[in-house]
mmCIF file of C-alpha atoms and ligand atoms in Angstrom:
data_model
loop_
_atom_site.group_PDB
_atom_site.id
_atom_site.type_symbol
_atom_site.label_atom_id
_atom_site.label_comp_id
_atom_site.label_asym_id
_atom_site.label_seq_id
_atom_site.Cartn_x
_atom_site.Cartn_y
_atom_site.Cartn_z
ATOM 1 C CA MET A 228 56.051 -17.972 -83.773
ATOM 2 C CA ALA A 229 55.045 -20.634 -86.178
ATOM 3 C CA LYS A 230 54.104 -22.995 -83.342
ATOM 4 C CA GLN A 231 52.442 -20.151 -81.514
ATOM 5 C CA LYS A 232 50.205 -19.172 -84.263
ATOM 6 C CA THR A 233 48.964 -22.807 -84.880
ATOM 7 C CA CYS A 234 48.273 -23.116 -81.282
ATOM 8 C CA LYS A 235 45.870 -19.816 -81.558
ATOM 9 C CA ASN A 236 44.130 -21.436 -84.795
ATOM 10 C CA GLU A 237 43.471 -24.839 -83.015
ATOM 11 C CA HIS A 238 42.197 -23.275 -79.763
ATOM 12 C CA TRP A 239 40.132 -20.646 -81.302
ATOM 13 C CA PRO A 240 37.411 -22.961 -82.660
ATOM 14 C CA ARG A 241 37.051 -24.782 -79.700
ATOM 15 C CA GLN A 242 36.387 -21.413 -77.654
ATOM 16 C CA ALA A 243 33.857 -20.305 -80.075
ATOM 17 C CA LEU A 244 31.947 -23.511 -79.937
ATOM 18 C CA VAL A 245 32.286 -23.832 -76.003
ATOM 19 C CA THR A 246 30.819 -20.293 -76.278
ATOM 20 C CA GLY A 247 28.168 -21.255 -78.720
ATOM 21 C CA ALA A 248 27.162 -23.929 -76.855
ATOM 22 C CA ALA A 249 26.659 -21.906 -73.444
ATOM 23 C CA LEU A 250 24.951 -19.405 -75.302
ATOM 24 C CA LEU A 251 22.470 -21.905 -76.620
ATOM 25 C CA LEU A 252 21.876 -23.550 -73.427
ATOM 26 C CA LEU A 253 21.180 -20.001 -71.933
ATOM 27 C CA LEU A 254 18.595 -19.367 -74.827
ATOM 28 C CA PHE A 255 16.554 -22.398 -73.773
ATOM 29 C CA LEU A 256 16.885 -21.991 -69.869
ATOM 30 C CA LEU A 257 16.152 -18.497 -69.606
ATOM 31 C CA PRO A 258 12.327 -19.105 -70.636
ATOM 32 C CA LEU A 259 12.305 -21.296 -67.432
ATOM 33 C CA PHE A 260 12.949 -18.468 -64.951
ATOM 34 C CA LEU A 261 10.876 -16.194 -66.746
ATOM 35 C CA LEU A 262 7.911 -18.901 -66.683
ATOM 36 C CA PRO A 263 4.686 -17.730 -63.794
ATOM 37 C CA GLN A 264 4.978 -19.851 -60.722
ATOM 38 C CA GLU A 265 1.654 -21.720 -61.155
ATOM 39 C CA GLU A 266 -0.089 -23.315 -58.060
ATOM 40 C CA PRO A 267 -0.944 -26.627 -58.962
ATOM 41 C CA PRO A 268 -4.613 -27.647 -60.096
ATOM 42 C CA THR A 269 -6.455 -28.276 -56.967
ATOM 43 C CA GLU A 270 -9.476 -30.218 -56.165
ATOM 44 C CA GLU A 271 -11.588 -27.435 -54.235
ATOM 45 C CA PRO A 272 -11.943 -23.992 -55.922
ATOM 46 C CA GLU A 273 -10.079 -21.255 -53.641
ATOM 47 C CA PRO A 274 -12.119 -18.529 -53.057
ATOM 48 C CA THR A 275 -9.906 -16.106 -55.457
ATOM 49 C CA ALA A 276 -11.543 -16.777 -58.526
ATOM 50 C CA THR A 277 -11.020 -13.218 -59.687
ATOM 51 C CA LEU A 278 -7.519 -12.971 -59.193
ATOM 52 C CA PRO A 279 -5.121 -12.729 -62.032
ATOM 53 C CA LEU A 280 -2.802 -15.598 -62.340
ATOM 54 C CA LEU A 281 -0.068 -13.705 -62.222
ATOM 55 C CA THR A 282 -0.547 -10.771 -59.584
ATOM 56 C CA PRO A 283 2.507 -8.359 -60.317
ATOM 57 C CA ALA A 284 4.277 -7.859 -57.108
ATOM 58 C CA SER A 285 4.720 -3.908 -55.698
ATOM 59 C CA VAL A 286 6.912 -4.482 -53.182
ATOM 60 C CA SER A 287 9.848 -6.838 -53.530
ATOM 61 C CA PRO A 288 10.886 -9.599 -50.661
ATOM 62 C CA VAL A 289 14.209 -9.151 -49.326
ATOM 63 C CA PRO A 290 16.059 -12.549 -50.215
ATOM 64 C CA GLY A 291 17.874 -14.269 -46.903
ATOM 65 C CA TRP A 292 16.383 -11.915 -44.394
ATOM 66 C CA ASP A 293 13.786 -14.104 -42.549
ATOM 67 C CA GLN A 294 16.500 -16.965 -42.848
ATOM 68 C CA SER A 295 19.238 -14.236 -40.872
ATOM 69 C CA GLN A 296 17.262 -13.409 -37.726
ATOM 70 C CA THR A 297 17.204 -15.706 -34.799
ATOM 71 C CA LEU A 298 14.568 -16.597 -32.221
ATOM 72 C CA ARG A 299 14.623 -17.928 -29.062
ATOM 73 C CA LEU A 300 10.809 -19.715 -29.289
ATOM 74 C CA LEU A 301 9.304 -20.990 -25.752
ATOM 75 C CA ARG A 302 7.468 -24.139 -26.922
ATOM 76 C CA SER A 303 4.436 -25.359 -24.896
ATOM 77 C CA ASP A 304 6.361 -28.006 -23.245
ATOM 78 C CA GLY A 305 8.793 -25.456 -21.863
ATOM 79 C CA ARG A 306 11.609 -26.121 -23.940
ATOM 80 C CA VAL A 307 13.500 -23.076 -25.590
ATOM 81 C CA GLU A 308 14.870 -23.741 -28.974
ATOM 82 C CA ASN A 309 16.235 -21.306 -31.493
ATOM 83 C CA VAL A 310 14.539 -21.267 -34.475
ATOM 84 C CA THR A 311 14.946 -19.199 -38.047
ATOM 85 C CA LEU A 312 12.160 -16.207 -38.290
ATOM 86 C CA ALA A 313 11.406 -17.889 -41.570
ATOM 87 C CA ASP A 314 10.324 -21.494 -39.452
ATOM 88 C CA TYR A 315 8.727 -19.453 -36.784
ATOM 89 C CA LEU A 316 6.553 -17.789 -39.215
ATOM 90 C CA TRP A 317 5.464 -20.874 -41.238
ATOM 91 C CA GLY A 318 4.086 -22.220 -37.692
ATOM 92 C CA VAL A 319 2.275 -19.121 -36.877
ATOM 93 C CA VAL A 320 0.509 -18.397 -40.450
ATOM 94 C CA ALA A 321 -0.644 -22.690 -40.235
ATOM 95 C CA ALA A 322 -2.202 -21.769 -36.432
ATOM 96 C CA GLU A 323 -3.327 -18.195 -36.872
ATOM 97 C CA MET A 324 -5.248 -18.048 -40.411
ATOM 98 C CA PRO A 325 -7.186 -21.071 -42.646
ATOM 99 C CA ALA A 326 -4.802 -22.414 -45.001
ATOM 100 C CA SER A 327 -7.698 -22.570 -47.666
ATOM 101 C CA PHE A 328 -7.418 -18.783 -47.821
ATOM 102 C CA SER A 329 -6.143 -17.064 -50.858
ATOM 103 C CA ALA A 330 -2.453 -16.502 -51.283
ATOM 104 C CA GLU A 331 -2.600 -12.625 -50.928
ATOM 105 C CA ALA A 332 -4.324 -12.905 -47.886
ATOM 106 C CA LEU A 333 -1.886 -15.576 -46.251
ATOM 107 C CA LYS A 334 1.151 -13.234 -47.454
ATOM 108 C CA ALA A 335 -0.823 -10.204 -45.772
ATOM 109 C CA GLN A 336 -1.021 -12.786 -42.797
ATOM 110 C CA THR A 337 2.493 -13.672 -42.755
ATOM 111 C CA VAL A 338 3.743 -9.765 -42.998
ATOM 112 C CA ALA A 339 1.738 -8.795 -40.224
ATOM 113 C CA ALA A 340 2.732 -11.913 -38.170
ATOM 114 C CA ARG A 341 6.074 -10.991 -39.218
ATOM 115 C CA THR A 342 5.837 -7.233 -37.730
ATOM 116 C CA TYR A 343 3.879 -8.081 -34.735
ATOM 117 C CA CYS A 344 6.830 -10.673 -33.649
ATOM 118 C CA LEU A 345 9.597 -7.868 -34.260
ATOM 119 C CA TYR A 346 7.460 -5.335 -32.324
ATOM 120 C CA GLN A 347 6.647 -7.876 -29.164
ATOM 121 C CA ARG A 348 10.487 -8.995 -29.200
ATOM 122 C CA ALA A 349 11.848 -5.241 -28.852
ATOM 123 C CA GLY A 350 9.010 -4.744 -26.378
ATOM 124 C CA ALA A 351 8.759 -8.039 -24.601
ATOM 125 C CA GLY A 352 10.762 -7.643 -21.350
ATOM 126 C CA ASP A 353 10.674 -10.112 -19.080
ATOM 127 C CA LYS A 354 7.262 -11.629 -20.253
ATOM 128 C CA HIS A 355 9.242 -14.750 -20.843
ATOM 129 C CA PRO A 356 12.766 -14.442 -19.849
ATOM 130 C CA GLY A 357 15.166 -16.298 -21.959
ATOM 131 C CA ALA A 358 12.975 -16.239 -24.708
ATOM 132 C CA ASP A 359 11.694 -13.943 -27.500
ATOM 133 C CA VAL A 360 9.040 -15.452 -28.410
ATOM 134 C CA CYS A 361 6.320 -18.410 -26.913
ATOM 135 C CA THR A 362 3.680 -20.561 -28.815
ATOM 136 C CA ASP A 363 0.663 -19.268 -26.439
ATOM 137 C CA SER A 364 -2.044 -17.164 -28.678
ATOM 138 C CA THR A 365 -3.017 -15.163 -25.763
ATOM 139 C CA CYS A 366 0.764 -14.153 -25.152
ATOM 140 C CA CYS A 367 2.531 -13.835 -28.620
ATOM 141 C CA GLN A 368 0.820 -15.564 -31.413
ATOM 142 C CA ALA A 369 -0.556 -18.923 -31.984
ATOM 143 C CA TYR A 370 2.250 -21.499 -33.660
ATOM 144 C CA LEU A 371 1.963 -25.340 -35.050
ATOM 145 C CA THR A 372 4.660 -27.408 -35.797
ATOM 146 C CA ARG A 373 4.716 -29.013 -39.510
ATOM 147 C CA GLU A 374 3.398 -32.487 -37.883
ATOM 148 C CA GLN A 375 0.729 -30.698 -36.011
ATOM 149 C CA ALA A 376 -0.297 -28.857 -39.194
ATOM 150 C CA SER A 377 -0.334 -31.825 -41.244
ATOM 151 C CA ALA A 378 -2.235 -33.568 -38.980
ATOM 152 C CA ALA A 379 -4.756 -30.906 -39.222
ATOM 153 C CA TRP A 380 -5.006 -30.574 -42.749
ATOM 154 C CA GLY A 381 -5.467 -34.342 -43.607
ATOM 155 C CA ALA A 382 -5.466 -34.750 -47.351
ATOM 156 C CA ASN A 383 -4.377 -31.362 -48.263
ATOM 157 C CA ALA A 384 -1.631 -31.059 -45.930
ATOM 158 C CA GLN A 385 0.740 -30.855 -48.958
ATOM 159 C CA ARG A 386 -0.649 -28.259 -50.592
ATOM 160 C CA TYR A 387 -1.723 -26.192 -47.854
ATOM 161 C CA ALA A 388 2.122 -26.828 -46.565
ATOM 162 C CA ASP A 389 3.398 -25.258 -50.013
ATOM 163 C CA LYS A 390 1.113 -22.342 -49.920
ATOM 164 C CA ILE A 391 2.170 -21.565 -46.604
ATOM 165 C CA THR A 392 6.143 -21.952 -47.672
ATOM 166 C CA ALA A 393 5.192 -19.641 -50.517
ATOM 167 C CA ALA A 394 3.477 -17.003 -48.378
ATOM 168 C CA VAL A 395 6.542 -16.579 -46.252
ATOM 169 C CA SER A 396 9.528 -16.656 -49.449
ATOM 170 C CA ASP A 397 7.170 -14.386 -51.395
ATOM 171 C CA THR A 398 7.052 -11.806 -48.561
ATOM 172 C CA ASN A 399 10.553 -12.426 -47.186
ATOM 173 C CA GLY A 400 11.818 -9.448 -44.926
ATOM 174 C CA LEU A 401 8.882 -7.247 -45.657
ATOM 175 C CA LEU A 402 7.038 -5.550 -42.505
ATOM 176 C CA CYS A 403 4.353 -3.197 -41.647
ATOM 177 C CA LEU A 404 6.096 0.549 -41.008
ATOM 178 C CA TYR A 405 5.137 3.221 -39.332
ATOM 179 C CA ASN A 406 7.667 6.687 -38.985
ATOM 180 C CA GLY A 407 10.147 3.488 -40.478
ATOM 181 C CA GLN A 408 9.567 1.412 -37.634
ATOM 182 C CA PRO A 409 7.429 -1.828 -37.122
ATOM 183 C CA ILE A 410 4.116 -1.639 -36.210
ATOM 184 C CA ASP A 411 1.802 -3.510 -33.210
ATOM 185 C CA ALA A 412 0.147 -5.394 -36.448
ATOM 186 C CA VAL A 413 -2.712 -6.973 -34.275
ATOM 187 C CA PHE A 414 -5.172 -8.643 -36.206
ATOM 188 C CA PHE A 415 -8.520 -10.836 -35.126
ATOM 189 C CA SER A 416 -10.790 -13.069 -37.247
ATOM 190 C CA SER A 417 -13.908 -11.278 -38.703
ATOM 191 C CA ALA A 418 -15.239 -7.616 -38.037
ATOM 192 C CA ALA A 419 -19.047 -6.582 -38.262
ATOM 193 C CA GLY A 420 -19.046 -4.310 -41.071
ATOM 194 C CA LYS A 421 -15.927 -2.006 -39.471
ATOM 195 C CA THR A 422 -12.510 -2.382 -37.762
ATOM 196 C CA SER A 423 -12.586 -0.596 -34.110
ATOM 197 C CA ASP A 424 -10.106 2.237 -33.454
ATOM 198 C CA ALA A 425 -7.389 1.036 -30.887
ATOM 199 C CA ALA A 426 -8.687 3.903 -28.217
ATOM 200 C CA GLN A 427 -12.347 2.526 -28.278
ATOM 201 C CA VAL A 428 -11.048 -1.139 -27.493
ATOM 202 C CA TRP A 429 -7.552 -0.494 -25.325
ATOM 203 C CA GLY A 430 -8.156 2.879 -23.880
ATOM 204 C CA SER A 431 -4.978 4.682 -25.901
ATOM 205 C CA GLU A 432 -4.875 6.264 -29.554
ATOM 206 C CA VAL A 433 -2.967 4.197 -31.984
ATOM 207 C CA PRO A 434 -2.397 6.438 -35.237
ATOM 208 C CA TYR A 435 -2.513 3.625 -37.540
ATOM 209 C CA LEU A 436 -5.126 1.390 -35.564
ATOM 210 C CA ALA A 437 -8.104 3.297 -36.720
ATOM 211 C CA SER A 438 -11.572 2.426 -37.504
ATOM 212 C CA VAL A 439 -12.166 1.294 -41.316
ATOM 213 C CA ASP A 440 -14.417 -0.587 -43.390
ATOM 214 C CA SER A 441 -14.197 -4.420 -43.516
ATOM 215 C CA PRO A 442 -16.183 -6.450 -46.386
ATOM 216 C CA GLU A 443 -16.888 -9.566 -45.244
ATOM 217 C CA GLY A 444 -20.620 -10.661 -44.014
ATOM 218 C CA ASP A 445 -22.304 -13.952 -43.338
ATOM 219 C CA GLU A 446 -20.376 -16.141 -45.576
ATOM 220 C CA VAL A 447 -18.061 -16.243 -42.441
ATOM 221 C CA PRO A 448 -18.515 -19.420 -40.483
ATOM 222 C CA GLY A 449 -20.116 -18.265 -36.899
ATOM 223 C CA TRP A 450 -20.086 -14.731 -38.300
ATOM 224 C CA ARG A 451 -23.653 -14.228 -35.777
ATOM 225 C CA THR A 452 -23.796 -16.081 -32.818
ATOM 226 C CA VAL A 453 -26.049 -16.286 -30.265
ATOM 227 C CA VAL A 454 -25.536 -16.810 -26.704
ATOM 228 C CA THR A 455 -28.075 -17.600 -24.112
ATOM 229 C CA PHE A 456 -28.225 -17.469 -20.169
ATOM 230 C CA THR A 457 -30.673 -18.457 -17.511
ATOM 231 C CA PRO A 458 -31.191 -15.450 -15.380
ATOM 232 C CA ALA A 459 -29.416 -16.971 -12.442
ATOM 233 C CA GLU A 460 -26.147 -17.940 -14.399
ATOM 234 C CA PHE A 461 -26.293 -14.512 -15.781
ATOM 235 C CA THR A 462 -26.854 -12.307 -12.488
ATOM 236 C CA GLN A 463 -24.216 -14.865 -10.518
ATOM 237 C CA LYS A 464 -21.729 -14.345 -13.491
ATOM 238 C CA PHE A 465 -21.866 -10.457 -13.462
ATOM 239 C CA THR A 466 -21.980 -9.856 -9.579
ATOM 240 C CA LEU A 467 -19.407 -11.805 -9.204
ATOM 241 C CA ALA A 468 -17.291 -9.570 -10.743
ATOM 242 C CA HIS A 469 -19.392 -6.332 -9.782
ATOM 243 C CA PRO A 470 -21.053 -7.159 -6.207
ATOM 244 C CA GLU A 471 -22.651 -3.299 -6.336
ATOM 245 C CA ALA A 472 -24.956 -4.465 -9.111
ATOM 246 C CA ASP A 473 -28.571 -4.509 -8.447
ATOM 247 C CA PHE A 474 -31.145 -7.015 -10.197
ATOM 248 C CA SER A 475 -33.991 -6.986 -8.201
ATOM 249 C CA GLY A 476 -36.084 -5.122 -10.526
ATOM 250 C CA ASP A 477 -37.767 -6.580 -13.650
ATOM 251 C CA PRO A 478 -35.230 -8.019 -16.033
ATOM 252 C CA ALA A 479 -36.620 -5.844 -18.969
ATOM 253 C CA GLY A 480 -34.905 -3.137 -17.233
ATOM 254 C CA TRP A 481 -31.237 -5.076 -16.411
ATOM 255 C CA PHE A 482 -29.530 -3.572 -19.176
ATOM 256 C CA SER A 483 -30.050 -0.143 -20.360
ATOM 257 C CA ALA A 484 -27.727 2.751 -21.393
ATOM 258 C CA LEU A 485 -26.401 0.712 -24.611
ATOM 259 C CA VAL A 486 -23.750 3.142 -26.090
ATOM 260 C CA THR A 487 -22.012 2.135 -29.456
ATOM 261 C CA ASN A 488 -18.667 3.508 -31.187
ATOM 262 C CA ASP A 489 -18.197 4.462 -34.615
ATOM 263 C CA SER A 490 -17.870 0.681 -35.643
ATOM 264 C CA GLY A 491 -21.084 -0.105 -34.051
ATOM 265 C CA ALA A 492 -19.223 -2.162 -31.269
ATOM 266 C CA VAL A 493 -20.719 -1.991 -27.649
ATOM 267 C CA ASP A 494 -18.836 0.781 -26.067
ATOM 268 C CA THR A 495 -20.204 1.158 -22.801
ATOM 269 C CA VAL A 496 -23.954 -0.270 -21.240
ATOM 270 C CA SER A 497 -25.253 -0.335 -18.037
ATOM 271 C CA ILE A 498 -26.225 -3.690 -16.451
ATOM 272 C CA GLY A 499 -27.996 -3.811 -12.986
ATOM 273 C CA GLY A 500 -26.710 -0.048 -12.422
ATOM 274 C CA VAL A 501 -23.259 -0.818 -13.139
ATOM 275 C CA THR A 502 -21.465 1.060 -16.264
ATOM 276 C CA VAL A 503 -19.343 -1.776 -18.061
ATOM 277 C CA THR A 504 -17.432 -1.410 -21.117
ATOM 278 C CA GLY A 505 -18.260 -3.573 -24.192
ATOM 279 C CA THR A 506 -15.122 -5.137 -23.910
ATOM 280 C CA GLN A 507 -15.453 -6.093 -20.439
ATOM 281 C CA VAL A 508 -18.995 -7.836 -20.924
ATOM 282 C CA ARG A 509 -17.424 -10.025 -23.671
ATOM 283 C CA SER A 510 -14.457 -11.003 -21.773
ATOM 284 C CA LEU A 511 -17.023 -11.621 -18.707
ATOM 285 C CA PHE A 512 -19.752 -13.914 -20.723
ATOM 286 C CA GLY A 513 -17.282 -14.975 -23.421
ATOM 287 C CA LEU A 514 -18.858 -13.206 -26.534
ATOM 288 C CA ARG A 515 -16.984 -13.481 -29.662
ATOM 289 C CA SER A 516 -16.858 -10.049 -29.993
ATOM 290 C CA ALA A 517 -17.960 -6.988 -28.385
ATOM 291 C CA HIS A 518 -20.462 -6.495 -31.147
ATOM 292 C CA PHE A 519 -23.600 -7.190 -29.673
ATOM 293 C CA THR A 520 -27.156 -6.795 -28.693
ATOM 294 C CA ALA A 521 -28.682 -8.092 -25.652
ATOM 295 C CA ALA A 522 -32.116 -8.521 -24.142
ATOM 296 C CA ALA A 523 -33.104 -10.032 -20.765
ATOM 297 C CA GLY A 524 -36.690 -11.518 -19.793
ATOM 298 C CA ASP A 525 -37.417 -15.242 -19.163
ATOM 299 C CA ALA A 526 -33.561 -15.714 -20.508
ATOM 300 C CA VAL A 527 -30.398 -13.364 -20.864
ATOM 301 C CA THR A 528 -29.838 -13.616 -24.428
ATOM 302 C CA PHE A 529 -26.788 -11.484 -26.725
ATOM 303 C CA TRP A 530 -27.048 -11.384 -30.433
ATOM 304 C CA VAL A 531 -23.314 -10.960 -31.237
ATOM 305 C CA THR A 532 -21.539 -10.608 -34.856
ATOM 306 C CA GLY A 533 -17.869 -10.978 -36.122
ATOM 307 C CA TYR A 534 -15.124 -12.661 -33.834
ATOM 308 C CA GLY A 535 -12.155 -11.006 -32.128
ATOM 309 C CA HIS A 536 -10.996 -7.960 -30.345
ATOM 310 C CA GLY A 537 -11.972 -6.022 -33.747
ATOM 311 C CA VAL A 538 -8.609 -3.755 -33.794
ATOM 312 C CA GLY A 539 -6.302 -4.066 -36.908
ATOM 313 C CA MET A 540 -6.743 -6.530 -39.660
ATOM 314 C CA SER A 541 -9.719 -8.485 -40.343
ATOM 315 C CA GLN A 542 -8.311 -11.924 -41.389
ATOM 316 C CA TYR A 543 -12.037 -12.881 -43.264
ATOM 317 C CA GLY A 544 -11.802 -9.370 -44.455
ATOM 318 C CA ALA A 545 -8.456 -9.817 -45.955
ATOM 319 C CA ASN A 546 -9.611 -13.022 -47.793
ATOM 320 C CA ALA A 547 -12.484 -11.018 -48.968
ATOM 321 C CA LEU A 548 -10.365 -8.317 -50.119
ATOM 322 C CA ALA A 549 -7.980 -10.634 -52.126
ATOM 323 C CA GLY A 550 -10.867 -11.702 -53.472
ATOM 324 C CA GLU A 551 -11.735 -8.592 -54.774
ATOM 325 C CA GLY A 552 -8.079 -8.654 -56.641
ATOM 326 C CA LYS A 553 -6.166 -6.674 -53.742
ATOM 327 C CA THR A 554 -2.947 -7.720 -53.325
ATOM 328 C CA PHE A 555 -1.033 -8.324 -49.712
ATOM 329 C CA ASP A 556 0.331 -4.801 -49.466
ATOM 330 C CA GLU A 557 -3.020 -3.112 -50.834
ATOM 331 C CA ILE A 558 -4.884 -5.444 -48.134
ATOM 332 C CA LEU A 559 -1.925 -4.191 -44.990
ATOM 333 C CA LYS A 560 -2.419 -0.582 -46.017
ATOM 334 C CA TRP A 561 -6.470 -0.806 -45.878
ATOM 335 C CA TYR A 562 -6.387 -2.295 -42.193
ATOM 336 C CA TYR A 563 -2.990 -0.297 -40.926
ATOM 337 C CA THR A 564 -3.874 3.656 -41.606
ATOM 338 C CA GLY A 565 -0.860 5.531 -43.225
ATOM 339 C CA ILE A 566 1.618 2.698 -43.159
ATOM 340 C CA SER A 567 4.324 1.542 -45.860
ATOM 341 C CA VAL A 568 5.199 -2.181 -46.664
ATOM 342 C CA GLY A 569 8.782 -2.820 -47.282
ATOM 343 C CA GLY A 570 12.398 -3.920 -45.755
ATOM 344 C CA TRP A 571 13.440 -2.652 -42.528
ATOM 345 C CA GLU A 572 16.637 -0.147 -42.331
ATOM 346 C CA GLN A 573 17.333 -0.307 -38.976
HETATM 347 ZN ZN1 ZN B 734 4.528 -15.147 -25.354
#
């Protein structure tokens, strides 16, 4: 008994000391974990000067989710490689959005890209047998390897790489959901005041792809472009696609009956007596968008505003909204009508 007592008396102070030391250590370390993760000072000002330093997250990421998803990625050289969704998304965001954009815009882009990827994978069918996604922007989404991105970014490479890594991990597992399912989260570069309704561009109604206001404007590089053809070039291109067109009259009458949709983009226009859609004209003459006016005379001229198909999220619009202080989920809900942002309960 005596021995036991002695033993206890000898051990108690040591245990108390160890516990005390651990508590003290915790007290010193805890504030380090609670400190906001600030971006390192930058050489050039970010376009988000009005954003508070720490934006409260209204939706929480799902740690580990992107790392648990594996994709078969078809590379441009034909190799198919297994990559995690986290790695794939890094390359997509690097390729699809300027890395100089603000953090909330990059996060909105990441969630849109993650959602678009899963939506595409579910309905991929036999677009590329043996692979879930490819690196061709006209088929799936654009993609840059770390080396390609680094070369493109030059002196900013490390800072931009870190920004994209943060955008992916800060939104881990988050998707745009409609009726609990990932949406067709299409996006494009810049709008001319408003986005377009999916029905007006692709002919079928999608409830969450409705026309909404988009705040970007002349600050966007190449927002307004002018495209000119000689009358011979113009009539040749058009006649190749529409042999029935009649360009025998005065060029001033070649364009008629131009009808615009709610977003101001060209819905239909008559060219040489043939009615075509704005999207067809855009594709035929390589215009940056279907938001244009046109005139024919000694030359045929298109005045074009914005860049892209105009449906879903505008990337420059997302950056403008982020500059106004909107968070990534607010930006996504702005462009995709009636959605929620969260983890996917399959
Ligand atoms: Zn593809």
